[in-house]
mmCIF file with all atom_site columns, C-alpha atoms in Angstrom:
data_model
loop_
_atom_site.group_PDB
_atom_site.id
_atom_site.type_symbol
_atom_site.label_atom_id
_atom_site.label_alt_id
_atom_site.label_comp_id
_atom_site.label_asym_id
_atom_site.label_entity_id
_atom_site.label_seq_id
_atom_site.pdbx_PDB_ins_code
_atom_site.Cartn_x
_atom_site.Cartn_y
_atom_site.Cartn_z
_atom_site.occupancy
_atom_site.B_iso_or_equiv
_atom_site.pdbx_formal_charge
_atom_site.auth_seq_id
_atom_site.auth_comp_id
_atom_site.auth_asym_id
_atom_site.auth_atom_id
_atom_site.pdbx_PDB_model_num
ATOM 1   C CA . PRO A 1 1   ? -14.779 -11.647 -5.519  1.00 0.00 ? 191 PRO A CA 1
ATOM 2   C CA . LEU A 1 2   ? -12.543 -13.497 -3.108  1.00 0.00 ? 192 LEU A CA 1
ATOM 3   C CA . ALA A 1 3   ? -13.445 -12.990 0.572   1.00 0.00 ? 193 ALA A CA 1
ATOM 4   C CA . ILE A 1 4   ? -11.366 -14.441 3.418   1.00 0.00 ? 194 ILE A CA 1
ATOM 5   C CA . GLU A 1 5   ? -11.785 -13.954 7.165   1.00 0.00 ? 195 GLU A CA 1
ATOM 6   C CA . THR A 1 6   ? -9.628  -15.638 9.770   1.00 0.00 ? 196 THR A CA 1
ATOM 7   C CA . THR A 1 7   ? -8.894  -15.212 13.453  1.00 0.00 ? 197 THR A CA 1
ATOM 8   C CA . SER A 1 8   ? -5.559  -16.995 13.598  1.00 0.00 ? 198 SER A CA 1
ATOM 9   C CA . GLY A 1 9   ? -3.528  -18.442 10.764  1.00 0.00 ? 199 GLY A CA 1
ATOM 10  C CA . GLU A 1 10  ? -1.651  -17.626 7.611   1.00 0.00 ? 200 GLU A CA 1
ATOM 11  C CA . VAL A 1 11  ? -3.468  -16.727 4.385   1.00 0.00 ? 201 VAL A CA 1
ATOM 12  C CA . GLN A 1 12  ? -1.844  -17.487 1.018   1.00 0.00 ? 202 GLN A CA 1
ATOM 13  C CA . ALA A 1 13  ? -3.619  -17.119 -2.326  1.00 0.00 ? 203 ALA A CA 1
ATOM 14  C CA . ASP A 1 14  ? -2.451  -16.721 -5.898  1.00 0.00 ? 204 ASP A CA 1
ATOM 15  C CA . GLY A 1 15  ? -3.919  -16.598 -9.360  1.00 0.00 ? 205 GLY A CA 1
ATOM 16  C CA . GLU A 1 16  ? -6.477  -14.219 -10.839 1.00 0.00 ? 206 GLU A CA 1
ATOM 17  C CA . LEU A 1 17  ? -7.724  -12.818 -7.503  1.00 0.00 ? 207 LEU A CA 1
ATOM 18  C CA . ALA A 1 18  ? -10.523 -10.412 -8.473  1.00 0.00 ? 208 ALA A CA 1
ATOM 19  C CA . ASP A 1 19  ? -11.488 -7.726  -5.929  1.00 0.00 ? 209 ASP A CA 1
ATOM 20  C CA . PRO A 1 20  ? -10.183 -9.630  -2.886  1.00 0.00 ? 210 PRO A CA 1
ATOM 21  C CA . ARG A 1 21  ? -11.264 -8.801  0.668   1.00 0.00 ? 211 ARG A CA 1
ATOM 22  C CA . VAL A 1 22  ? -9.170  -10.204 3.495   1.00 0.00 ? 212 VAL A CA 1
ATOM 23  C CA . THR A 1 23  ? -9.673  -9.715  7.230   1.00 0.00 ? 213 THR A CA 1
ATOM 24  C CA . THR A 1 24  ? -7.399  -11.366 9.782   1.00 0.00 ? 214 THR A CA 1
ATOM 25  C CA . VAL A 1 25  ? -6.725  -10.922 13.485  1.00 0.00 ? 215 VAL A CA 1
ATOM 26  C CA . SER A 1 26  ? -3.413  -12.769 13.710  1.00 0.00 ? 216 SER A CA 1
ATOM 27  C CA . GLY A 1 27  ? -1.337  -14.215 10.892  1.00 0.00 ? 217 GLY A CA 1
ATOM 28  C CA . ASP A 1 28  ? 0.555   -13.246 7.767   1.00 0.00 ? 218 ASP A CA 1
ATOM 29  C CA . VAL A 1 29  ? -1.256  -12.603 4.485   1.00 0.00 ? 219 VAL A CA 1
ATOM 30  C CA . GLU A 1 30  ? 0.329   -13.257 1.067   1.00 0.00 ? 220 GLU A CA 1
ATOM 31  C CA . LEU A 1 31  ? -1.632  -12.469 -2.094  1.00 0.00 ? 221 LEU A CA 1
ATOM 32  C CA . ASP A 1 32  ? -0.160  -12.902 -5.576  1.00 0.00 ? 222 ASP A CA 1
ATOM 33  C CA . GLY A 1 33  ? -2.040  -11.796 -8.675  1.00 0.00 ? 223 GLY A CA 1
ATOM 34  C CA . THR A 1 34  ? -4.768  -9.483  -7.382  1.00 0.00 ? 224 THR A CA 1
ATOM 35  C CA . VAL A 1 35  ? -6.882  -7.535  -9.861  1.00 0.00 ? 225 VAL A CA 1
ATOM 36  C CA . GLY A 1 36  ? -9.109  -4.566  -9.040  1.00 0.00 ? 226 GLY A CA 1
ATOM 37  C CA . GLU A 1 37  ? -10.137 -3.346  -5.615  1.00 0.00 ? 227 GLU A CA 1
ATOM 38  C CA . LEU A 1 38  ? -8.158  -4.856  -2.749  1.00 0.00 ? 228 LEU A CA 1
ATOM 39  C CA . GLU A 1 39  ? -9.467  -4.451  0.777   1.00 0.00 ? 229 GLU A CA 1
ATOM 40  C CA . ALA A 1 40  ? -7.321  -5.899  3.560   1.00 0.00 ? 230 ALA A CA 1
ATOM 41  C CA . ARG A 1 41  ? -7.432  -5.490  7.335   1.00 0.00 ? 231 ARG A CA 1
ATOM 42  C CA . SER A 1 42  ? -4.964  -7.067  9.734   1.00 0.00 ? 232 SER A CA 1
ATOM 43  C CA . ILE A 1 43  ? -4.443  -6.676  13.481  1.00 0.00 ? 233 ILE A CA 1
ATOM 44  C CA . SER A 1 44  ? -1.175  -8.590  13.773  1.00 0.00 ? 234 SER A CA 1
ATOM 45  C CA . GLY A 1 45  ? 0.900   -9.999  10.946  1.00 0.00 ? 235 GLY A CA 1
ATOM 46  C CA . ALA A 1 46  ? 2.705   -9.056  7.761   1.00 0.00 ? 236 ALA A CA 1
ATOM 47  C CA . LEU A 1 47  ? 0.750   -8.309  4.593   1.00 0.00 ? 237 LEU A CA 1
ATOM 48  C CA . SER A 1 48  ? 2.339   -8.911  1.187   1.00 0.00 ? 238 SER A CA 1
ATOM 49  C CA . VAL A 1 49  ? 0.715   -8.266  -2.207  1.00 0.00 ? 239 VAL A CA 1
ATOM 50  C CA . THR A 1 50  ? 2.652   -9.070  -5.384  1.00 0.00 ? 240 THR A CA 1
ATOM 51  C CA . ASP A 1 51  ? 1.901   -8.949  -9.109  1.00 0.00 ? 241 ASP A CA 1
ATOM 52  C CA . ALA A 1 52  ? -1.168  -6.739  -8.613  1.00 0.00 ? 242 ALA A CA 1
ATOM 53  C CA . ARG A 1 53  ? -2.916  -5.270  -11.661 1.00 0.00 ? 243 ARG A CA 1
ATOM 54  C CA . ASP A 1 54  ? -5.289  -2.301  -11.874 1.00 0.00 ? 244 ASP A CA 1
ATOM 55  C CA . ALA A 1 55  ? -5.256  -2.135  -8.085  1.00 0.00 ? 245 ALA A CA 1
ATOM 56  C CA . ARG A 1 56  ? -7.268  0.210   -5.908  1.00 0.00 ? 246 ARG A CA 1
ATOM 57  C CA . LEU A 1 57  ? -6.084  -0.291  -2.348  1.00 0.00 ? 247 LEU A CA 1
ATOM 58  C CA . ARG A 1 58  ? -7.726  0.000   1.044   1.00 0.00 ? 248 ARG A CA 1
ATOM 59  C CA . ILE A 1 59  ? -5.239  -1.595  3.418   1.00 0.00 ? 249 ILE A CA 1
ATOM 60  C CA . GLU A 1 60  ? -5.287  -1.194  7.199   1.00 0.00 ? 250 GLU A CA 1
ATOM 61  C CA . SER A 1 61  ? -2.778  -2.834  9.524   1.00 0.00 ? 251 SER A CA 1
ATOM 62  C CA . THR A 1 62  ? -2.208  -2.465  13.247  1.00 0.00 ? 252 THR A CA 1
ATOM 63  C CA . SER A 1 63  ? 1.057   -4.342  13.695  1.00 0.00 ? 253 SER A CA 1
ATOM 64  C CA . GLY A 1 64  ? 3.200   -5.809  10.922  1.00 0.00 ? 254 GLY A CA 1
ATOM 65  C CA . ASP A 1 65  ? 4.964   -4.768  7.737   1.00 0.00 ? 255 ASP A CA 1
ATOM 66  C CA . VAL A 1 66  ? 2.990   -4.081  4.555   1.00 0.00 ? 256 VAL A CA 1
ATOM 67  C CA . GLU A 1 67  ? 4.452   -4.724  1.104   1.00 0.00 ? 257 GLU A CA 1
ATOM 68  C CA . PHE A 1 68  ? 2.793   -4.025  -2.248  1.00 0.00 ? 258 PHE A CA 1
ATOM 69  C CA . ALA A 1 69  ? 4.139   -4.554  -5.765  1.00 0.00 ? 259 ALA A CA 1
ATOM 70  C CA . GLY A 1 70  ? 2.086   -3.901  -8.866  1.00 0.00 ? 260 GLY A CA 1
ATOM 71  C CA . ALA A 1 71  ? 0.149   -1.438  -10.986 1.00 0.00 ? 261 ALA A CA 1
ATOM 72  C CA . LEU A 1 72  ? -2.377  0.999   -9.557  1.00 0.00 ? 262 LEU A CA 1
ATOM 73  C CA . ALA A 1 73  ? -5.689  1.857   -11.213 1.00 0.00 ? 263 ALA A CA 1
ATOM 74  C CA . ALA A 1 74  ? -6.923  5.420   -11.605 1.00 0.00 ? 264 ALA A CA 1
ATOM 75  C CA . GLY A 1 75  ? -8.577  6.730   -8.473  1.00 0.00 ? 265 GLY A CA 1
ATOM 76  C CA . ALA A 1 76  ? -7.682  6.701   -4.803  1.00 0.00 ? 266 ALA A CA 1
ATOM 77  C CA . SER A 1 77  ? -5.647  4.073   -2.948  1.00 0.00 ? 267 SER A CA 1
ATOM 78  C CA . GLU A 1 78  ? -4.876  4.097   0.760   1.00 0.00 ? 268 GLU A CA 1
ATOM 79  C CA . ILE A 1 79  ? -2.536  2.202   3.092   1.00 0.00 ? 269 ILE A CA 1
ATOM 80  C CA . SER A 1 80  ? -2.452  2.832   6.848   1.00 0.00 ? 270 SER A CA 1
ATOM 81  C CA . ASN A 1 81  ? -0.263  1.065   9.373   1.00 0.00 ? 271 ASN A CA 1
ATOM 82  C CA . ILE A 1 82  ? 0.155   1.792   13.061  1.00 0.00 ? 272 ILE A CA 1
ATOM 83  C CA . SER A 1 83  ? 3.304   -0.180  13.855  1.00 0.00 ? 273 SER A CA 1
ATOM 84  C CA . GLY A 1 84  ? 5.339   -1.494  10.940  1.00 0.00 ? 274 GLY A CA 1
ATOM 85  C CA . ASP A 1 85  ? 7.054   -0.456  7.729   1.00 0.00 ? 275 ASP A CA 1
ATOM 86  C CA . VAL A 1 86  ? 5.312   0.042   4.386   1.00 0.00 ? 276 VAL A CA 1
ATOM 87  C CA . ARG A 1 87  ? 7.173   -0.735  1.151   1.00 0.00 ? 277 ARG A CA 1
ATOM 88  C CA . VAL A 1 88  ? 5.487   -0.106  -2.198  1.00 0.00 ? 278 VAL A CA 1
ATOM 89  C CA . ARG A 1 89  ? 6.830   -0.760  -5.710  1.00 0.00 ? 279 ARG A CA 1
ATOM 90  C CA . VAL A 1 90  ? 4.574   0.787   -8.335  1.00 0.00 ? 280 VAL A CA 1
ATOM 91  C CA . ASP A 1 91  ? 4.735   -0.540  -11.910 1.00 0.00 ? 281 ASP A CA 1
ATOM 92  C CA . ALA A 1 92  ? 4.842   2.236   -14.540 1.00 0.00 ? 282 ALA A CA 1
ATOM 93  C CA . PRO A 1 93  ? 4.127   5.120   -12.151 1.00 0.00 ? 283 PRO A CA 1
ATOM 94  C CA . ASP A 1 94  ? 3.515   7.729   -14.862 1.00 0.00 ? 284 ASP A CA 1
ATOM 95  C CA . ASP A 1 95  ? 0.318   9.321   -13.504 1.00 0.00 ? 285 ASP A CA 1
ATOM 96  C CA . LEU A 1 96  ? 0.403   9.311   -9.700  1.00 0.00 ? 286 LEU A CA 1
ATOM 97  C CA . ARG A 1 97  ? -0.197  11.705  -6.801  1.00 0.00 ? 287 ARG A CA 1
ATOM 98  C CA . LEU A 1 98  ? 1.735   10.585  -3.715  1.00 0.00 ? 288 LEU A CA 1
ATOM 99  C CA . ASP A 1 99  ? 0.944   11.561  -0.113  1.00 0.00 ? 289 ASP A CA 1
ATOM 100 C CA . LEU A 1 100 ? 3.168   9.997   2.582   1.00 0.00 ? 290 LEU A CA 1
ATOM 101 C CA . ARG A 1 101 ? 2.861   10.674  6.326   1.00 0.00 ? 291 ARG A CA 1
ATOM 102 C CA . SER A 1 102 ? 4.596   9.150   9.356   1.00 0.00 ? 292 SER A CA 1
ATOM 103 C CA . THR A 1 103 ? 4.584   10.184  13.006  1.00 0.00 ? 293 THR A CA 1
ATOM 104 C CA . SER A 1 104 ? 7.965   8.580   13.696  1.00 0.00 ? 294 SER A CA 1
ATOM 105 C CA . GLY A 1 105 ? 9.462   6.996   10.609  1.00 0.00 ? 295 GLY A CA 1
ATOM 106 C CA . ASP A 1 106 ? 11.533  7.791   7.527   1.00 0.00 ? 296 ASP A CA 1
ATOM 107 C CA . LEU A 1 107 ? 9.870   8.700   4.222   1.00 0.00 ? 297 LEU A CA 1
ATOM 108 C CA . GLU A 1 108 ? 11.601  7.749   0.961   1.00 0.00 ? 298 GLU A CA 1
ATOM 109 C CA . SER A 1 109 ? 10.680  7.688   -2.714  1.00 0.00 ? 299 SER A CA 1
ATOM 110 C CA . ASP A 1 110 ? 12.748  7.330   -5.872  1.00 0.00 ? 300 ASP A CA 1
ATOM 111 C CA . LEU A 1 111 ? 9.853   8.415   -8.101  1.00 0.00 ? 301 LEU A CA 1
ATOM 112 C CA . PRO A 1 112 ? 10.535  11.487  -10.287 1.00 0.00 ? 302 PRO A CA 1
ATOM 113 C CA . LEU A 1 113 ? 8.155   13.671  -8.276  1.00 0.00 ? 303 LEU A CA 1
ATOM 114 C CA . ARG A 1 114 ? 7.315   17.241  -9.210  1.00 0.00 ? 304 ARG A CA 1
ATOM 115 C CA . ASP A 1 115 ? 5.611   19.881  -7.077  1.00 0.00 ? 305 ASP A CA 1
ATOM 116 C CA . VAL A 1 116 ? 7.287   18.240  -4.080  1.00 0.00 ? 306 VAL A CA 1
ATOM 117 C CA . GLU A 1 117 ? 6.217   19.288  -0.600  1.00 0.00 ? 307 GLU A CA 1
ATOM 118 C CA . ARG A 1 118 ? 8.505   17.818  2.034   1.00 0.00 ? 308 ARG A CA 1
ATOM 119 C CA . GLU A 1 119 ? 8.019   18.480  5.699   1.00 0.00 ? 309 GLU A CA 1
ATOM 120 C CA . ARG A 1 120 ? 9.373   16.757  8.772   1.00 0.00 ? 310 ARG A CA 1
ATOM 121 C CA . ARG A 1 121 ? 6.654   14.085  8.830   1.00 0.00 ? 311 ARG A CA 1
ATOM 122 C CA . SER A 1 122 ? 5.212   14.217  5.312   1.00 0.00 ? 312 SER A CA 1
ATOM 123 C CA . LEU A 1 123 ? 6.140   13.984  1.654   1.00 0.00 ? 313 LEU A CA 1
ATOM 124 C CA . ARG A 1 124 ? 3.830   14.900  -1.211  1.00 0.00 ? 314 ARG A CA 1
ATOM 125 C CA . GLY A 1 125 ? 4.356   15.131  -4.942  1.00 0.00 ? 315 GLY A CA 1
ATOM 126 C CA . SER A 1 126 ? 3.117   14.080  -8.365  1.00 0.00 ? 316 SER A CA 1
ATOM 127 C CA . VAL A 1 127 ? 4.229   12.141  -11.383 1.00 0.00 ? 317 VAL A CA 1
ATOM 128 C CA . GLY A 1 128 ? 2.321   13.116  -14.538 1.00 0.00 ? 318 GLY A CA 1
ATOM 129 C CA . ASP A 1 129 ? -1.182  14.463  -13.964 1.00 0.00 ? 319 ASP A CA 1
ATOM 130 C CA . GLY A 1 130 ? -1.776  12.541  -10.730 1.00 0.00 ? 320 GLY A CA 1
ATOM 131 C CA . GLY A 1 131 ? -4.758  10.509  -12.020 1.00 0.00 ? 321 GLY A CA 1
ATOM 132 C CA . SER A 1 132 ? -4.073  7.881   -9.372  1.00 0.00 ? 322 SER A CA 1
ATOM 133 C CA . THR A 1 133 ? -3.656  8.855   -5.743  1.00 0.00 ? 323 THR A CA 1
ATOM 134 C CA . LEU A 1 134 ? -1.672  6.832   -3.233  1.00 0.00 ? 324 LEU A CA 1
ATOM 135 C CA . ALA A 1 135 ? -1.908  7.928   0.410   1.00 0.00 ? 325 ALA A CA 1
ATOM 136 C CA . ILE A 1 136 ? 0.225   6.045   2.938   1.00 0.00 ? 326 ILE A CA 1
ATOM 137 C CA . SER A 1 137 ? 0.363   6.734   6.668   1.00 0.00 ? 327 SER A CA 1
ATOM 138 C CA . THR A 1 138 ? 2.163   5.127   9.590   1.00 0.00 ? 328 THR A CA 1
ATOM 139 C CA . THR A 1 139 ? 2.394   5.940   13.249  1.00 0.00 ? 329 THR A CA 1
ATOM 140 C CA . SER A 1 140 ? 5.627   4.061   13.925  1.00 0.00 ? 330 SER A CA 1
ATOM 141 C CA . GLY A 1 141 ? 7.232   2.773   10.751  1.00 0.00 ? 331 GLY A CA 1
ATOM 142 C CA . ASP A 1 142 ? 9.173   3.766   7.648   1.00 0.00 ? 332 ASP A CA 1
ATOM 143 C CA . ILE A 1 143 ? 7.574   4.294   4.238   1.00 0.00 ? 333 ILE A CA 1
ATOM 144 C CA . GLU A 1 144 ? 9.361   3.582   0.968   1.00 0.00 ? 334 GLU A CA 1
ATOM 145 C CA . VAL A 1 145 ? 7.824   4.012   -2.492  1.00 0.00 ? 335 VAL A CA 1
ATOM 146 C CA . THR A 1 146 ? 9.746   3.004   -5.586  1.00 0.00 ? 336 THR A CA 1
ATOM 147 C CA . GLY A 1 147 ? 8.980   2.724   -9.286  1.00 0.00 ? 337 GLY A CA 1
ATOM 148 C CA . GLU A 1 148 ? 9.503   -0.211  -11.581 1.00 0.00 ? 338 GLU A CA 1
#
């Protein structure tokens, strides 16, 4: 597995990134081509993940936008962000349970959700049987989930 820790500086990696773990205090993170479990923690800086395959996410950010594009594996995935937007594009989202929560941000999804529960600060629903779960929370930031 790929493991990166940095205090200050940008992280860029691409290729067949198996089970990457990235921890940074200050600086943007760009990962292209992750496979498997992705664990990322950032205090300050944007986090971008593209071309992910069979991803299980554990992403925590304090300040900065989070972007993810790729396919999720079965099981639970989680993204939390205190201050910043979260944008997710899920490839072939045919078996997904979605749980979005924001204290002060907009919640949007173009997925064909069923059993939708929409409240002022939350949006929940499923596509297919919900074999994968994606939970996203923000304190101050918008959340957008789209399908590919």
